[in-house]
PDB file of N, CA and C in Angstrom:
ATOM      1  N   MET H   4       2.696 -18.310  -8.815  1.00  0.00           N
ATOM      2  CA  MET H   4       1.362 -17.859  -8.515  1.00  0.00           C
ATOM      3  C   MET H   4       1.359 -16.324  -8.495  1.00  0.00           C
ATOM      4  N   LEU H   5       0.503 -15.718  -9.271  1.00  0.00           N
ATOM      5  CA  LEU H   5       0.445 -14.260  -9.336  1.00  0.00           C
ATOM      6  C   LEU H   5      -0.462 -13.655  -8.275  1.00  0.00           C
ATOM      7  N   GLU H   6      -1.412 -14.426  -7.770  1.00  0.00           N
ATOM      8  CA  GLU H   6      -2.340 -13.903  -6.774  1.00  0.00           C
ATOM      9  C   GLU H   6      -2.140 -14.604  -5.444  1.00  0.00           C
ATOM     10  N   GLN H   7      -2.330 -13.842  -4.376  1.00  0.00           N
ATOM     11  CA  GLN H   7      -2.234 -14.403  -3.041  1.00  0.00           C
ATOM     12  C   GLN H   7      -3.429 -13.913  -2.245  1.00  0.00           C
ATOM     13  N   PRO H   8      -4.278 -14.827  -1.776  1.00  0.00           N
ATOM     14  CA  PRO H   8      -5.482 -14.394  -1.045  1.00  0.00           C
ATOM     15  C   PRO H   8      -5.121 -13.730   0.282  1.00  0.00           C
ATOM     16  N   LEU H   9      -5.981 -12.843   0.712  1.00  0.00           N
ATOM     17  CA  LEU H   9      -5.771 -12.129   1.966  1.00  0.00           C
ATOM     18  C   LEU H   9      -7.081 -12.112   2.731  1.00  0.00           C
ATOM     19  N   GLU H  10      -7.100 -12.706   3.896  1.00  0.00           N
ATOM     20  CA  GLU H  10      -8.280 -12.707   4.754  1.00  0.00           C
ATOM     21  C   GLU H  10      -8.328 -11.392   5.525  1.00  0.00           C
ATOM     22  N   LEU H  11      -9.412 -10.658   5.392  1.00  0.00           N
ATOM     23  CA  LEU H  11      -9.585  -9.398   6.110  1.00  0.00           C
ATOM     24  C   LEU H  11     -10.708  -9.557   7.117  1.00  0.00           C
ATOM     25  N   ALA H  12     -10.434  -9.263   8.368  1.00  0.00           N
ATOM     26  CA  ALA H  12     -11.449  -9.323   9.417  1.00  0.00           C
ATOM     27  C   ALA H  12     -11.962  -7.911   9.681  1.00  0.00           C
ATOM     28  N   SER H  13     -13.269  -7.761   9.697  1.00  0.00           N
ATOM     29  CA  SER H  13     -13.879  -6.462   9.940  1.00  0.00           C
ATOM     30  C   SER H  13     -13.432  -5.897  11.286  1.00  0.00           C
ATOM     31  N   GLY H  14     -12.993  -4.655  11.281  1.00  0.00           N
ATOM     32  CA  GLY H  14     -12.578  -3.984  12.506  1.00  0.00           C
ATOM     33  C   GLY H  14     -11.170  -4.306  12.967  1.00  0.00           C
ATOM     34  N   GLU H  15     -10.492  -5.211  12.296  1.00  0.00           N
ATOM     35  CA  GLU H  15      -9.131  -5.594  12.671  1.00  0.00           C
ATOM     36  C   GLU H  15      -8.134  -4.633  12.027  1.00  0.00           C
ATOM     37  N   PRO H  16      -7.282  -3.961  12.822  1.00  0.00           N
ATOM     38  CA  PRO H  16      -6.317  -3.028  12.226  1.00  0.00           C
ATOM     39  C   PRO H  16      -5.231  -3.758  11.438  1.00  0.00           C
ATOM     40  N   MET H  17      -4.752  -3.098  10.391  1.00  0.00           N
ATOM     41  CA  MET H  17      -3.659  -3.616   9.572  1.00  0.00           C
ATOM     42  C   MET H  17      -2.637  -2.515   9.378  1.00  0.00           C
ATOM     43  N   ARG H  18      -1.399  -2.902   9.179  1.00  0.00           N
ATOM     44  CA  ARG H  18      -0.327  -1.933   8.949  1.00  0.00           C
ATOM     45  C   ARG H  18       0.099  -2.043   7.489  1.00  0.00           C
ATOM     46  N   MET H  19       0.127  -0.913   6.794  1.00  0.00           N
ATOM     47  CA  MET H  19       0.561  -0.895   5.402  1.00  0.00           C
ATOM     48  C   MET H  19       1.786  -0.001   5.266  1.00  0.00           C
ATOM     49  N   LYS H  20       2.803  -0.518   4.597  1.00  0.00           N
ATOM     50  CA  LYS H  20       4.019   0.246   4.340  1.00  0.00           C
ATOM     51  C   LYS H  20       4.197   0.293   2.820  1.00  0.00           C
ATOM     52  N   VAL H  21       4.327   1.485   2.276  1.00  0.00           N
ATOM     53  CA  VAL H  21       4.473   1.661   0.830  1.00  0.00           C
ATOM     54  C   VAL H  21       5.824   2.312   0.566  1.00  0.00           C
ATOM     55  N   ILE H  22       6.599   1.692  -0.319  1.00  0.00           N
ATOM     56  CA  ILE H  22       7.910   2.215  -0.689  1.00  0.00           C
ATOM     57  C   ILE H  22       7.868   2.584  -2.165  1.00  0.00           C
ATOM     58  N   VAL H  23       8.277   3.818  -2.464  1.00  0.00           N
ATOM     59  CA  VAL H  23       8.322   4.301  -3.840  1.00  0.00           C
ATOM     60  C   VAL H  23       9.767   4.623  -4.174  1.00  0.00           C
ATOM     61  N   ASP H  24      10.274   4.035  -5.251  1.00  0.00           N
ATOM     62  CA  ASP H  24      11.641   4.280  -5.708  1.00  0.00           C
ATOM     63  C   ASP H  24      11.578   4.516  -7.212  1.00  0.00           C
ATOM     64  N   GLY H  25      11.621   5.777  -7.595  1.00  0.00           N
ATOM     65  CA  GLY H  25      11.442   6.101  -9.014  1.00  0.00           C
ATOM     66  C   GLY H  25      10.019   5.769  -9.437  1.00  0.00           C
ATOM     67  N   THR H  26       9.872   4.883 -10.419  1.00  0.00           N
ATOM     68  CA  THR H  26       8.535   4.480 -10.872  1.00  0.00           C
ATOM     69  C   THR H  26       8.076   3.174 -10.220  1.00  0.00           C
ATOM     70  N   VAL H  27       8.917   2.569  -9.378  1.00  0.00           N
ATOM     71  CA  VAL H  27       8.575   1.304  -8.726  1.00  0.00           C
ATOM     72  C   VAL H  27       7.866   1.573  -7.401  1.00  0.00           C
ATOM     73  N   VAL H  28       6.740   0.900  -7.193  1.00  0.00           N
ATOM     74  CA  VAL H  28       5.982   1.015  -5.954  1.00  0.00           C
ATOM     75  C   VAL H  28       5.801  -0.391  -5.381  1.00  0.00           C
ATOM     76  N   VAL H  29       6.178  -0.565  -4.113  1.00  0.00           N
ATOM     77  CA  VAL H  29       5.967  -1.838  -3.429  1.00  0.00           C
ATOM     78  C   VAL H  29       5.193  -1.554  -2.154  1.00  0.00           C
ATOM     79  N   ALA H  30       4.090  -2.258  -1.957  1.00  0.00           N
ATOM     80  CA  ALA H  30       3.268  -2.088  -0.763  1.00  0.00           C
ATOM     81  C   ALA H  30       3.272  -3.382   0.036  1.00  0.00           C
ATOM     82  N   TYR H  31       3.514  -3.273   1.337  1.00  0.00           N
ATOM     83  CA  TYR H  31       3.515  -4.418   2.244  1.00  0.00           C
ATOM     84  C   TYR H  31       2.337  -4.284   3.198  1.00  0.00           C
ATOM     85  N   LEU H  32       1.585  -5.349   3.386  1.00  0.00           N
ATOM     86  CA  LEU H  32       0.476  -5.364   4.328  1.00  0.00           C
ATOM     87  C   LEU H  32       0.846  -6.282   5.481  1.00  0.00           C
ATOM     88  N   ASN H  33       0.869  -5.736   6.682  1.00  0.00           N
ATOM     89  CA  ASN H  33       1.272  -6.471   7.880  1.00  0.00           C
ATOM     90  C   ASN H  33       2.623  -7.161   7.703  1.00  0.00           C
ATOM     91  N   GLU H  34       3.469  -6.575   6.881  1.00  0.00           N
ATOM     92  CA  GLU H  34       4.831  -7.055   6.618  1.00  0.00           C
ATOM     93  C   GLU H  34       4.899  -8.503   6.134  1.00  0.00           C
ATOM     94  N   THR H  35       3.797  -8.992   5.528  1.00  0.00           N
ATOM     95  CA  THR H  35       3.803 -10.360   5.016  1.00  0.00           C
ATOM     96  C   THR H  35       3.362 -10.446   3.564  1.00  0.00           C
ATOM     97  N   ILE H  36       2.416  -9.626   3.168  1.00  0.00           N
ATOM     98  CA  ILE H  36       1.874  -9.649   1.811  1.00  0.00           C
ATOM     99  C   ILE H  36       2.438  -8.458   1.058  1.00  0.00           C
ATOM    100  N   ALA H  37       2.906  -8.675  -0.176  1.00  0.00           N
ATOM    101  CA  ALA H  37       3.480  -7.578  -0.954  1.00  0.00           C
ATOM    102  C   ALA H  37       2.771  -7.451  -2.296  1.00  0.00           C
ATOM    103  N   LEU H  38       2.640  -6.211  -2.743  1.00  0.00           N
ATOM    104  CA  LEU H  38       2.106  -5.887  -4.057  1.00  0.00           C
ATOM    105  C   LEU H  38       3.106  -4.946  -4.700  1.00  0.00           C
ATOM    106  N   SER H  39       3.467  -5.229  -5.933  1.00  0.00           N
ATOM    107  CA  SER H  39       4.374  -4.316  -6.632  1.00  0.00           C
ATOM    108  C   SER H  39       3.722  -3.847  -7.917  1.00  0.00           C
ATOM    109  N   THR H  40       4.058  -2.613  -8.291  1.00  0.00           N
ATOM    110  CA  THR H  40       3.501  -2.021  -9.505  1.00  0.00           C
ATOM    111  C   THR H  40       4.418  -0.898  -9.964  1.00  0.00           C
ATOM    112  N   ARG H  41       4.082  -0.302 -11.079  1.00  0.00           N
ATOM    113  CA  ARG H  41       4.782   0.882 -11.588  1.00  0.00           C
ATOM    114  C   ARG H  41       3.830   2.061 -11.519  1.00  0.00           C
ATOM    115  N   ALA H  42       4.365   3.241 -11.232  1.00  0.00           N
ATOM    116  CA  ALA H  42       3.557   4.455 -11.172  1.00  0.00           C
ATOM    117  C   ALA H  42       4.278   5.558 -11.935  1.00  0.00           C
ATOM    118  N   TYR H  43       3.560   6.195 -12.814  1.00  0.00           N
ATOM    119  CA  TYR H  43       4.132   7.266 -13.633  1.00  0.00           C
ATOM    120  C   TYR H  43       3.395   8.569 -13.346  1.00  0.00           C
ATOM    121  N   ASP H  44       3.974   9.675 -13.722  1.00  0.00           N
ATOM    122  CA  ASP H  44       3.393  11.005 -13.508  1.00  0.00           C
ATOM    123  C   ASP H  44       3.070  11.260 -12.040  1.00  0.00           C
ATOM    124  N   GLN H  45       3.993  10.898 -11.168  1.00  0.00           N
ATOM    125  CA  GLN H  45       3.805  11.129  -9.733  1.00  0.00           C
ATOM    126  C   GLN H  45       4.029  12.591  -9.403  1.00  0.00           C
ATOM    127  N   ARG H  46       3.289  13.107  -8.452  1.00  0.00           N
ATOM    128  CA  ARG H  46       3.474  14.476  -7.976  1.00  0.00           C
ATOM    129  C   ARG H  46       4.192  14.427  -6.638  1.00  0.00           C
ATOM    130  N   ALA H  47       5.275  15.125  -6.529  1.00  0.00           N
ATOM    131  CA  ALA H  47       6.050  15.154  -5.288  1.00  0.00           C
ATOM    132  C   ALA H  47       5.179  15.654  -4.146  1.00  0.00           C
ATOM    133  N   GLY H  48       5.167  14.922  -3.044  1.00  0.00           N
ATOM    134  CA  GLY H  48       4.414  15.321  -1.866  1.00  0.00           C
ATOM    135  C   GLY H  48       2.942  14.973  -1.892  1.00  0.00           C
ATOM    136  N   ALA H  49       2.462  14.360  -2.960  1.00  0.00           N
ATOM    137  CA  ALA H  49       1.042  14.018  -3.057  1.00  0.00           C
ATOM    138  C   ALA H  49       0.798  12.597  -2.551  1.00  0.00           C
ATOM    139  N   LEU H  50      -0.338  12.391  -1.884  1.00  0.00           N
ATOM    140  CA  LEU H  50      -0.720  11.085  -1.380  1.00  0.00           C
ATOM    141  C   LEU H  50      -2.225  10.947  -1.512  1.00  0.00           C
ATOM    142  N   GLY H  51      -2.683   9.833  -2.021  1.00  0.00           N
ATOM    143  CA  GLY H  51      -4.112   9.576  -2.134  1.00  0.00           C
ATOM    144  C   GLY H  51      -4.448   8.210  -1.559  1.00  0.00           C
ATOM    145  N   LEU H  52      -5.470   8.131  -0.734  1.00  0.00           N
ATOM    146  CA  LEU H  52      -5.927   6.880  -0.148  1.00  0.00           C
ATOM    147  C   LEU H  52      -7.388   6.692  -0.505  1.00  0.00           C
ATOM    148  N   PHE H  53      -7.750   5.503  -0.972  1.00  0.00           N
ATOM    149  CA  PHE H  53      -9.138   5.265  -1.336  1.00  0.00           C
ATOM    150  C   PHE H  53      -9.498   3.810  -1.123  1.00  0.00           C
ATOM    151  N   VAL H  54     -10.784   3.525  -1.101  1.00  0.00           N
ATOM    152  CA  VAL H  54     -11.303   2.176  -0.888  1.00  0.00           C
ATOM    153  C   VAL H  54     -12.408   1.922  -1.900  1.00  0.00           C
ATOM    154  N   THR H  55     -12.431   0.722  -2.455  1.00  0.00           N
ATOM    155  CA  THR H  55     -13.554   0.311  -3.297  1.00  0.00           C
ATOM    156  C   THR H  55     -14.253  -0.857  -2.611  1.00  0.00           C
ATOM    157  N   GLU H  56     -15.524  -0.950  -2.799  1.00  0.00           N
ATOM    158  CA  GLU H  56     -16.336  -2.030  -2.228  1.00  0.00           C
ATOM    159  C   GLU H  56     -16.195  -2.138  -0.718  1.00  0.00           C
ATOM    160  N   GLY H  57     -16.363  -1.063  -0.011  1.00  0.00           N
ATOM    161  CA  GLY H  57     -16.294  -1.103   1.446  1.00  0.00           C
ATOM    162  C   GLY H  57     -15.945   0.250   2.014  1.00  0.00           C
ATOM    163  N   SER H  58     -15.444   0.252   3.226  1.00  0.00           N
ATOM    164  CA  SER H  58     -15.031   1.498   3.863  1.00  0.00           C
ATOM    165  C   SER H  58     -13.788   1.226   4.703  1.00  0.00           C
ATOM    166  N   ALA H  59     -13.066   2.283   5.020  1.00  0.00           N
ATOM    167  CA  ALA H  59     -11.841   2.156   5.809  1.00  0.00           C
ATOM    168  C   ALA H  59     -11.602   3.445   6.572  1.00  0.00           C
ATOM    169  N   THR H  60     -10.868   3.335   7.647  1.00  0.00           N
ATOM    170  CA  THR H  60     -10.409   4.491   8.411  1.00  0.00           C
ATOM    171  C   THR H  60      -8.886   4.435   8.395  1.00  0.00           C
ATOM    172  N   PHE H  61      -8.263   5.521   7.974  1.00  0.00           N
ATOM    173  CA  PHE H  61      -6.813   5.597   7.926  1.00  0.00           C
ATOM    174  C   PHE H  61      -6.342   6.461   9.090  1.00  0.00           C
ATOM    175  N   THR H  62      -5.513   5.902   9.968  1.00  0.00           N
ATOM    176  CA  THR H  62      -4.996   6.646  11.114  1.00  0.00           C
ATOM    177  C   THR H  62      -3.479   6.506  11.169  1.00  0.00           C
ATOM    178  N   GLY H  63      -2.841   7.462  11.770  1.00  0.00           N
ATOM    179  CA  GLY H  63      -1.403   7.404  11.943  1.00  0.00           C
ATOM    180  C   GLY H  63      -0.633   7.412  10.626  1.00  0.00           C
ATOM    181  N   VAL H  64      -1.140   8.088   9.623  1.00  0.00           N
ATOM    182  CA  VAL H  64      -0.491   8.133   8.313  1.00  0.00           C
ATOM    183  C   VAL H  64       0.693   9.094   8.365  1.00  0.00           C
ATOM    184  N   THR H  65       1.866   8.601   7.961  1.00  0.00           N
ATOM    185  CA  THR H  65       3.056   9.438   7.883  1.00  0.00           C
ATOM    186  C   THR H  65       3.702   9.249   6.536  1.00  0.00           C
ATOM    187  N   VAL H  66       4.325  10.291   6.039  1.00  0.00           N
ATOM    188  CA  VAL H  66       5.076  10.236   4.786  1.00  0.00           C
ATOM    189  C   VAL H  66       6.504  10.635   5.113  1.00  0.00           C
ATOM    190  N   THR H  67       7.466   9.785   4.744  1.00  0.00           N
ATOM    191  CA  THR H  67       8.869  10.017   5.049  1.00  0.00           C
ATOM    192  C   THR H  67       9.690   9.913   3.773  1.00  0.00           C
ATOM    193  N   THR H  68      10.640  10.801   3.620  1.00  0.00           N
ATOM    194  CA  THR H  68      11.575  10.754   2.509  1.00  0.00           C
ATOM    195  C   THR H  68      12.905  10.241   3.029  1.00  0.00           C
ATOM    196  N   ILE H  69      13.431   9.221   2.363  1.00  0.00           N
ATOM    197  CA  ILE H  69      14.724   8.647   2.757  1.00  0.00           C
ATOM    198  C   ILE H  69      15.796   9.227   1.862  1.00  0.00           C
ATOM    199  N   GLY H  70      16.877   9.670   2.445  1.00  0.00           N
ATOM    200  CA  GLY H  70      17.984  10.136   1.638  1.00  0.00           C
ATOM    201  C   GLY H  70      18.359  11.521   1.831  1.00  0.00           C
TER     202      GLY H  70
END
C-alpha cells in the first residue's frame, strides 16, 4: 500500500521529525507515520514550512546537525 490515511483533529498538536541524509528525506508524524522522498538543490541551513488547504501554527522548531 503506497498511501496511509491520517486522521487530523483540529487544534490537536502533532510532532514532526524530519531527517535529511544527502538527497534522502524522511518525515515522521507523531513517530508513527512516515513519508520518504528525495530532495535536490538543497541550501545548507535553509528551512521552509508551508500548508496547503488550511492553516497551521509551528512552534518549538529546532534544526540540529548530527555529526
